[in-house]
PDB file of C-alpha atoms in Angstrom:
ATOM      1  CA  ALA G  24       0.179  -0.142  -0.264  1.00  0.00           C
ATOM      2  CA  GLN G  25       0.964   3.772  -0.724  1.00  0.00           C
ATOM      3  CA  SER G  26       1.754   6.250   1.847  1.00  0.00           C
ATOM      4  CA  VAL G  27       2.778   9.600   2.342  1.00  0.00           C
ATOM      5  CA  THR G  28       4.513  11.582   5.270  1.00  0.00           C
ATOM      6  CA  GLN G  29       4.493  15.462   5.357  1.00  0.00           C
ATOM      7  CA  LEU G  30       6.956  16.242   8.083  1.00  0.00           C
ATOM      8  CA  GLY G  31       5.226  19.642   9.919  1.00  0.00           C
ATOM      9  CA  SER G  32       1.377  20.193  10.013  1.00  0.00           C
ATOM     10  CA  HIS G  33       2.527  23.959  10.100  1.00  0.00           C
ATOM     11  CA  VAL G  34       5.468  25.586   9.164  1.00  0.00           C
ATOM     12  CA  SER G  35       6.300  29.620   9.698  1.00  0.00           C
ATOM     13  CA  VAL G  36       8.642  31.456   6.989  1.00  0.00           C
ATOM     14  CA  SER G  37       9.179  34.930   6.696  1.00  0.00           C
ATOM     15  CA  GLU G  38       8.402  36.275   3.538  1.00  0.00           C
ATOM     16  CA  GLY G  39      11.934  36.680   1.360  1.00  0.00           C
ATOM     17  CA  ALA G  40      13.196  33.022   3.168  1.00  0.00           C
ATOM     18  CA  LEU G  41      13.394  29.926   2.010  1.00  0.00           C
ATOM     19  CA  VAL G  42      10.204  27.658   1.769  1.00  0.00           C
ATOM     20  CA  LEU G  43      11.325  23.838   2.542  1.00  0.00           C
ATOM     21  CA  LEU G  44       8.371  21.112   2.755  1.00  0.00           C
ATOM     22  CA  ARG G  45       9.318  17.768   3.393  1.00  0.00           C
ATOM     23  CA  CYS G  46       7.659  14.455   1.578  1.00  0.00           C
ATOM     24  CA  ASN G  47       8.665  10.958   2.041  1.00  0.00           C
ATOM     25  CA  TYR G  48       6.895   8.057   0.310  1.00  0.00           C
ATOM     26  CA  SER G  49       6.367   4.560   0.380  1.00  0.00           C
ATOM     27  CA  SER G  50       5.291   2.896  -2.939  1.00  0.00           C
ATOM     28  CA  SER G  51       5.700  -0.639  -4.249  1.00  0.00           C
ATOM     29  CA  VAL G  52       6.600   0.277  -7.741  1.00  0.00           C
ATOM     30  CA  PRO G  53       8.138   3.535  -9.410  1.00  0.00           C
ATOM     31  CA  PRO G  54       5.599   6.218  -7.966  1.00  0.00           C
ATOM     32  CA  TYR G  55       4.423   9.354  -9.453  1.00  0.00           C
ATOM     33  CA  LEU G  56       4.518  12.245  -7.179  1.00  0.00           C
ATOM     34  CA  PHE G  57       2.992  15.196  -7.026  1.00  0.00           C
ATOM     35  CA  TRP G  58       2.429  18.717  -5.025  1.00  0.00           C
ATOM     36  CA  TYR G  59      -0.840  20.193  -4.707  1.00  0.00           C
ATOM     37  CA  VAL G  60      -2.121  23.759  -3.110  1.00  0.00           C
ATOM     38  CA  GLN G  61      -5.258  24.915  -1.435  1.00  0.00           C
ATOM     39  CA  TYR G  62      -6.072  28.514  -0.785  1.00  0.00           C
ATOM     40  CA  PRO G  63      -8.526  28.983   2.144  1.00  0.00           C
ATOM     41  CA  ASN G  64     -11.923  27.383   0.453  1.00  0.00           C
ATOM     42  CA  GLN G  65     -10.599  26.464  -2.903  1.00  0.00           C
ATOM     43  CA  GLY G  66     -10.018  23.128  -4.468  1.00  0.00           C
ATOM     44  CA  LEU G  67      -6.460  21.914  -4.852  1.00  0.00           C
ATOM     45  CA  GLN G  68      -4.517  22.925  -7.853  1.00  0.00           C
ATOM     46  CA  LEU G  69      -1.459  21.060  -9.142  1.00  0.00           C
ATOM     47  CA  LEU G  70       2.011  22.605  -8.462  1.00  0.00           C
ATOM     48  CA  LEU G  71       4.353  20.339 -10.158  1.00  0.00           C
ATOM     49  CA  LYS G  72       4.841  16.714 -10.325  1.00  0.00           C
ATOM     50  CA  TYR G  73       6.829  13.819 -11.424  1.00  0.00           C
ATOM     51  CA  THR G  74       6.704  11.128 -13.801  1.00  0.00           C
ATOM     52  CA  THR G  75       9.882  10.013 -15.342  1.00  0.00           C
ATOM     53  CA  GLY G  76      12.607  11.360 -16.423  1.00  0.00           C
ATOM     54  CA  ALA G  77      14.535  14.627 -14.947  1.00  0.00           C
ATOM     55  CA  THR G  78      14.848  14.222 -10.975  1.00  0.00           C
ATOM     56  CA  LEU G  79      13.959  17.830 -10.587  1.00  0.00           C
ATOM     57  CA  VAL G  80      11.104  19.128 -11.138  1.00  0.00           C
ATOM     58  CA  LYS G  81       9.736  22.555 -11.563  1.00  0.00           C
ATOM     59  CA  GLY G  82       6.451  23.994 -11.182  1.00  0.00           C
ATOM     60  CA  ILE G  83       4.009  27.412 -11.138  1.00  0.00           C
ATOM     61  CA  ASN G  84       5.049  30.168  -8.865  1.00  0.00           C
ATOM     62  CA  GLY G  85       8.708  29.605  -8.814  1.00  0.00           C
ATOM     63  CA  PHE G  86       8.040  25.990  -6.703  1.00  0.00           C
ATOM     64  CA  GLU G  87      10.436  22.849  -7.365  1.00  0.00           C
ATOM     65  CA  ALA G  88      10.585  19.339  -6.321  1.00  0.00           C
ATOM     66  CA  GLU G  89      13.398  17.017  -6.178  1.00  0.00           C
ATOM     67  CA  PHE G  90      12.688  12.738  -6.405  1.00  0.00           C
ATOM     68  CA  LYS G  91      15.265  11.450  -4.571  1.00  0.00           C
ATOM     69  CA  LYS G  92      14.795   7.518  -5.055  1.00  0.00           C
ATOM     70  CA  SER G  93      17.311   6.297  -2.066  1.00  0.00           C
ATOM     71  CA  GLU G  94      15.526   8.635   0.276  1.00  0.00           C
ATOM     72  CA  THR G  95      11.884   8.059  -0.689  1.00  0.00           C
ATOM     73  CA  SER G  96      11.742  11.686  -0.904  1.00  0.00           C
ATOM     74  CA  PHE G  97       9.940  14.489  -3.009  1.00  0.00           C
ATOM     75  CA  HIS G  98      10.386  18.059  -1.113  1.00  0.00           C
ATOM     76  CA  LEU G  99       9.457  21.086  -2.049  1.00  0.00           C
ATOM     77  CA  THR G 100      11.109  24.100  -2.280  1.00  0.00           C
ATOM     78  CA  LYS G 101      10.716  27.951  -2.857  1.00  0.00           C
ATOM     79  CA  PRO G 102      13.987  30.368  -2.867  1.00  0.00           C
ATOM     80  CA  SER G 103      11.977  33.293  -1.813  1.00  0.00           C
ATOM     81  CA  ALA G 104       8.863  33.104  -0.020  1.00  0.00           C
ATOM     82  CA  HIS G 105       5.650  35.819  -0.613  1.00  0.00           C
ATOM     83  CA  MET G 106       3.008  36.783   0.857  1.00  0.00           C
ATOM     84  CA  SER G 107       0.974  34.871  -1.556  1.00  0.00           C
ATOM     85  CA  ASP G 108       2.442  31.632  -0.483  1.00  0.00           C
ATOM     86  CA  ALA G 109       0.447  31.505   2.343  1.00  0.00           C
ATOM     87  CA  ALA G 110      -1.870  28.181   2.028  1.00  0.00           C
ATOM     88  CA  GLU G 111      -1.950  24.294   2.806  1.00  0.00           C
ATOM     89  CA  TYR G 112       0.619  22.420   0.519  1.00  0.00           C
ATOM     90  CA  PHE G 113      -0.352  18.290  -0.162  1.00  0.00           C
ATOM     91  CA  CYS G 114       2.045  16.010  -1.526  1.00  0.00           C
ATOM     92  CA  ALA G 115       0.473  12.678  -2.968  1.00  0.00           C
ATOM     93  CA  VAL G 116       1.717   9.670  -4.363  1.00  0.00           C
ATOM     94  CA  SER G 117       0.351   7.209  -7.488  1.00  0.00           C
ATOM     95  CA  ASP G 118       0.941   4.280  -9.070  1.00  0.00           C
ATOM     96  CA  GLY G 119       0.262   5.751 -12.446  1.00  0.00           C
ATOM     97  CA  GLU G 120      -2.684   5.206 -14.647  1.00  0.00           C
ATOM     98  CA  ALA G 121      -2.465   1.166 -14.442  1.00  0.00           C
ATOM     99  CA  ALA G 122      -3.662   1.476 -10.674  1.00  0.00           C
ATOM    100  CA  GLY G 123      -6.115   4.736 -12.105  1.00  0.00           C
ATOM    101  CA  ASN G 124      -4.205   7.530 -11.689  1.00  0.00           C
ATOM    102  CA  LYS G 125      -5.660   6.884  -7.974  1.00  0.00           C
ATOM    103  CA  LEU G 126      -4.103   9.942  -5.271  1.00  0.00           C
ATOM    104  CA  THR G 127      -2.677   9.231  -1.841  1.00  0.00           C
ATOM    105  CA  PHE G 128      -2.127  12.100  -0.131  1.00  0.00           C
ATOM    106  CA  GLY G 129       0.107  13.575   2.721  1.00  0.00           C
ATOM    107  CA  GLY G 130      -1.869  14.883   5.678  1.00  0.00           C
ATOM    108  CA  GLY G 131      -0.829  18.813   4.343  1.00  0.00           C
ATOM    109  CA  THR G 132       1.569  20.958   5.781  1.00  0.00           C
ATOM    110  CA  ARG G 133      -0.095  24.484   6.209  1.00  0.00           C
ATOM    111  CA  VAL G 134       2.104  27.708   5.331  1.00  0.00           C
ATOM    112  CA  LEU G 135       2.178  30.679   7.066  1.00  0.00           C
ATOM    113  CA  VAL G 136       4.212  34.098   5.745  1.00  0.00           C
ATOM    114  CA  LYS G 137       5.198  36.590   8.082  1.00  0.00           C
ATOM    115  CA  PRO G 138       5.734  40.060   6.625  1.00  0.00           C
TER     116      PRO G 138
ATOM    117  CA  ASP K  29     -12.892  25.321 -19.866  1.00  0.00           C
ATOM    118  CA  ALA K  30     -14.923  26.152 -17.048  1.00  0.00           C
ATOM    119  CA  GLY K  31     -13.013  23.218 -14.501  1.00  0.00           C
ATOM    120  CA  VAL K  32     -14.579  20.546 -12.664  1.00  0.00           C
ATOM    121  CA  ILE K  33     -17.973  21.982 -11.555  1.00  0.00           C
ATOM    122  CA  GLN K  34     -19.126  21.035  -8.055  1.00  0.00           C
ATOM    123  CA  SER K  35     -22.879  21.782  -6.537  1.00  0.00           C
ATOM    124  CA  PRO K  36     -23.778  23.153  -4.045  1.00  0.00           C
ATOM    125  CA  ARG K  37     -20.473  24.592  -2.184  1.00  0.00           C
ATOM    126  CA  HIS K  38     -21.976  24.411   0.832  1.00  0.00           C
ATOM    127  CA  GLU K  39     -24.635  22.166   2.266  1.00  0.00           C
ATOM    128  CA  VAL K  40     -26.243  22.111   5.810  1.00  0.00           C
ATOM    129  CA  THR K  41     -28.669  19.083   6.591  1.00  0.00           C
ATOM    130  CA  GLU K  42     -30.013  17.731   9.552  1.00  0.00           C
ATOM    131  CA  MET K  43     -28.760  14.380  10.608  1.00  0.00           C
ATOM    132  CA  GLY K  44     -31.115  11.637   8.916  1.00  0.00           C
ATOM    133  CA  GLN K  45     -31.691  13.406   5.996  1.00  0.00           C
ATOM    134  CA  GLU K  46     -30.662  12.416   2.119  1.00  0.00           C
ATOM    135  CA  VAL K  47     -27.592  14.631   0.734  1.00  0.00           C
ATOM    136  CA  THR K  48     -26.975  14.405  -3.088  1.00  0.00           C
ATOM    137  CA  LEU K  49     -23.884  16.057  -3.712  1.00  0.00           C
ATOM    138  CA  ARG K  50     -23.573  16.788  -7.476  1.00  0.00           C
ATOM    139  CA  CYS K  51     -20.067  17.039  -9.936  1.00  0.00           C
ATOM    140  CA  LYS K  52     -19.832  17.923 -13.667  1.00  0.00           C
ATOM    141  CA  PRO K  53     -16.194  17.018 -14.941  1.00  0.00           C
ATOM    142  CA  ILE K  54     -14.100  18.740 -17.610  1.00  0.00           C
ATOM    143  CA  SER K  55     -15.424  17.732 -20.805  1.00  0.00           C
ATOM    144  CA  GLY K  56     -13.448  15.029 -22.439  1.00  0.00           C
ATOM    145  CA  HIS K  57     -12.067  13.587 -19.274  1.00  0.00           C
ATOM    146  CA  ASN K  58     -12.817   9.925 -18.685  1.00  0.00           C
ATOM    147  CA  SER K  59     -11.744   9.380 -14.625  1.00  0.00           C
ATOM    148  CA  LEU K  60     -13.571  10.946 -12.150  1.00  0.00           C
ATOM    149  CA  PHE K  61     -12.908  10.837  -8.571  1.00  0.00           C
ATOM    150  CA  TRP K  62     -14.655  11.484  -5.133  1.00  0.00           C
ATOM    151  CA  TYR K  63     -12.734  12.669  -2.640  1.00  0.00           C
ATOM    152  CA  ARG K  64     -13.303  13.517   1.347  1.00  0.00           C
ATOM    153  CA  GLN K  65     -11.507  16.241   3.532  1.00  0.00           C
ATOM    154  CA  THR K  66     -11.709  16.044   7.385  1.00  0.00           C
ATOM    155  CA  MET K  67      -9.539  17.671  10.049  1.00  0.00           C
ATOM    156  CA  MET K  68      -8.837  14.121  11.542  1.00  0.00           C
ATOM    157  CA  ARG K  69      -8.513  11.872   8.188  1.00  0.00           C
ATOM    158  CA  GLY K  70      -7.313  14.100   5.680  1.00  0.00           C
ATOM    159  CA  LEU K  71      -8.107  13.707   2.217  1.00  0.00           C
ATOM    160  CA  GLU K  72      -9.261  10.361   1.519  1.00  0.00           C
ATOM    161  CA  LEU K  73     -10.168   8.654  -2.056  1.00  0.00           C
ATOM    162  CA  LEU K  74     -14.028   7.395  -1.662  1.00  0.00           C
ATOM    163  CA  ILE K  75     -14.201   5.796  -5.182  1.00  0.00           C
ATOM    164  CA  TYR K  76     -13.039   6.555  -8.457  1.00  0.00           C
ATOM    165  CA  PHE K  77     -14.642   5.871 -12.010  1.00  0.00           C
ATOM    166  CA  ASN K  78     -13.394   4.866 -15.427  1.00  0.00           C
ATOM    167  CA  ASN K  79     -15.451   5.470 -18.394  1.00  0.00           C
ATOM    168  CA  ASN K  80     -18.381   5.813 -15.925  1.00  0.00           C
ATOM    169  CA  VAL K  81     -17.987   2.556 -14.801  1.00  0.00           C
ATOM    170  CA  PRO K  82     -16.903   2.169 -10.753  1.00  0.00           C
ATOM    171  CA  ILE K  83     -13.549   0.863 -10.511  1.00  0.00           C
ATOM    172  CA  ASP K  84     -12.774   1.067  -7.099  1.00  0.00           C
ATOM    173  CA  ASP K  85     -14.959   2.012  -4.304  1.00  0.00           C
ATOM    174  CA  SER K  86     -13.163   0.647  -1.244  1.00  0.00           C
ATOM    175  CA  GLY K  87     -12.834   4.145   0.385  1.00  0.00           C
ATOM    176  CA  MET K  88     -16.715   4.283   0.730  1.00  0.00           C
ATOM    177  CA  PRO K  89     -17.232   4.407   4.462  1.00  0.00           C
ATOM    178  CA  GLU K  90     -20.243   2.732   4.822  1.00  0.00           C
ATOM    179  CA  ASP K  91     -23.361   1.632   3.126  1.00  0.00           C
ATOM    180  CA  ARG K  92     -25.100   5.065   3.681  1.00  0.00           C
ATOM    181  CA  PHE K  93     -22.693   6.605   1.116  1.00  0.00           C
ATOM    182  CA  SER K  94     -23.217   5.877  -3.001  1.00  0.00           C
ATOM    183  CA  ALA K  95     -22.067   7.204  -5.879  1.00  0.00           C
ATOM    184  CA  LYS K  96     -23.305   7.122  -9.780  1.00  0.00           C
ATOM    185  CA  MET K  97     -22.252   8.420 -12.960  1.00  0.00           C
ATOM    186  CA  PRO K  98     -24.979   7.920 -15.448  1.00  0.00           C
ATOM    187  CA  ASN K  99     -22.862   9.834 -18.119  1.00  0.00           C
ATOM    188  CA  ALA K 100     -19.539  10.479 -18.823  1.00  0.00           C
ATOM    189  CA  SER K 101     -20.552  14.280 -17.827  1.00  0.00           C
ATOM    190  CA  PHE K 102     -22.280  14.217 -14.415  1.00  0.00           C
ATOM    191  CA  SER K 103     -22.021  12.159 -11.311  1.00  0.00           C
ATOM    192  CA  THR K 104     -23.401  12.275  -7.677  1.00  0.00           C
ATOM    193  CA  LEU K 105     -22.660  11.317  -4.197  1.00  0.00           C
ATOM    194  CA  LYS K 106     -25.399  10.426  -2.372  1.00  0.00           C
ATOM    195  CA  ILE K 107     -25.410  10.111   1.621  1.00  0.00           C
ATOM    196  CA  GLN K 108     -28.949   8.355   3.153  1.00  0.00           C
ATOM    197  CA  PRO K 109     -29.053   9.065   5.919  1.00  0.00           C
ATOM    198  CA  SER K 110     -26.566  11.563   6.954  1.00  0.00           C
ATOM    199  CA  GLU K 111     -24.659  11.891  10.097  1.00  0.00           C
ATOM    200  CA  PRO K 112     -22.965  14.567  11.985  1.00  0.00           C
ATOM    201  CA  ARG K 113     -19.818  12.541  11.057  1.00  0.00           C
ATOM    202  CA  ASP K 114     -20.038  13.008   7.670  1.00  0.00           C
ATOM    203  CA  SER K 115     -19.394  16.761   8.201  1.00  0.00           C
ATOM    204  CA  ALA K 116     -16.727  17.310   5.905  1.00  0.00           C
ATOM    205  CA  VAL K 117     -15.622  18.704   2.104  1.00  0.00           C
ATOM    206  CA  TYR K 118     -16.432  16.608  -0.351  1.00  0.00           C
ATOM    207  CA  PHE K 119     -13.998  17.251  -3.869  1.00  0.00           C
ATOM    208  CA  CYS K 120     -14.801  15.882  -7.275  1.00  0.00           C
ATOM    209  CA  ALA K 121     -11.443  15.552  -9.505  1.00  0.00           C
ATOM    210  CA  SER K 122     -11.575  14.225 -13.178  1.00  0.00           C
ATOM    211  CA  SER K 123      -8.360  13.100 -15.452  1.00  0.00           C
ATOM    212  CA  LEU K 124      -7.858  12.338 -19.082  1.00  0.00           C
ATOM    213  CA  GLN K 125      -6.764   8.990 -19.259  1.00  0.00           C
ATOM    214  CA  GLY K 126      -2.996   8.646 -20.260  1.00  0.00           C
ATOM    215  CA  ASN K 127      -2.501  12.345 -18.409  1.00  0.00           C
ATOM    216  CA  THR K 128      -1.413  11.563 -14.361  1.00  0.00           C
ATOM    217  CA  GLU K 129      -3.149  14.934 -13.645  1.00  0.00           C
ATOM    218  CA  ALA K 130      -6.202  15.309 -11.906  1.00  0.00           C
ATOM    219  CA  PHE K 131      -8.043  18.665 -11.720  1.00  0.00           C
ATOM    220  CA  PHE K 132     -10.352  19.437  -8.422  1.00  0.00           C
ATOM    221  CA  GLY K 133     -13.215  21.045  -8.152  1.00  0.00           C
ATOM    222  CA  GLN K 134     -13.871  23.483  -5.767  1.00  0.00           C
ATOM    223  CA  GLY K 135     -15.539  21.228  -3.391  1.00  0.00           C
ATOM    224  CA  THR K 136     -18.895  20.963  -1.285  1.00  0.00           C
ATOM    225  CA  ARG K 137     -18.418  22.021   2.135  1.00  0.00           C
ATOM    226  CA  LEU K 138     -21.247  19.304   4.208  1.00  0.00           C
ATOM    227  CA  THR K 139     -22.647  20.328   7.709  1.00  0.00           C
ATOM    228  CA  VAL K 140     -24.936  17.510   9.162  1.00  0.00           C
ATOM    229  CA  VAL K 141     -26.419  19.203  12.337  1.00  0.00           C
TER     230      VAL K 141
END
């Protein structure tokens, strides 16, 4: 069975500081990995995804993530936080199309950006 | 494209009443997912359809929950009878076969009192 662990349910960063959100997964097959963002009272929006190929993936809004198979990790980073980055972030894993593209989500990390 | 459309956005109902949540997937998408989000359990997959056929309903919590997809452009999630512990945000998502990305609706916030 797949599982996703996000370390830290809340993260507080200063505007302009590095954002680092941690995600570790377990999967029995090479995984597809995703980061989604959820703004208050909104649905989930895809930030970026890893399926195959280059392990450093760039997404929207200046975010990027690196797939490290040896560490079973897919941590999300952004060099300089902006006030608009305040939201909840979810890491997710799927086994791909053969498993119906079902997503298993981590518990989420809420990001607070301080001015 | 209007994206995945869910209705209603908010629903307040009394315990024991029937509740029906609705979803219109993105046109052309052939996979549809229902997720539930709660503080205690996070985001959970309830059921998913492929080409209108339910493929995996192992996440449906009880027989009180049922889902249908009568055609490619419409799905419902029904709870009968509803209970306070069903209070949650219910999301519908759709994707296109061959594409790993799922697109989410804005959710229905259900409160059962």
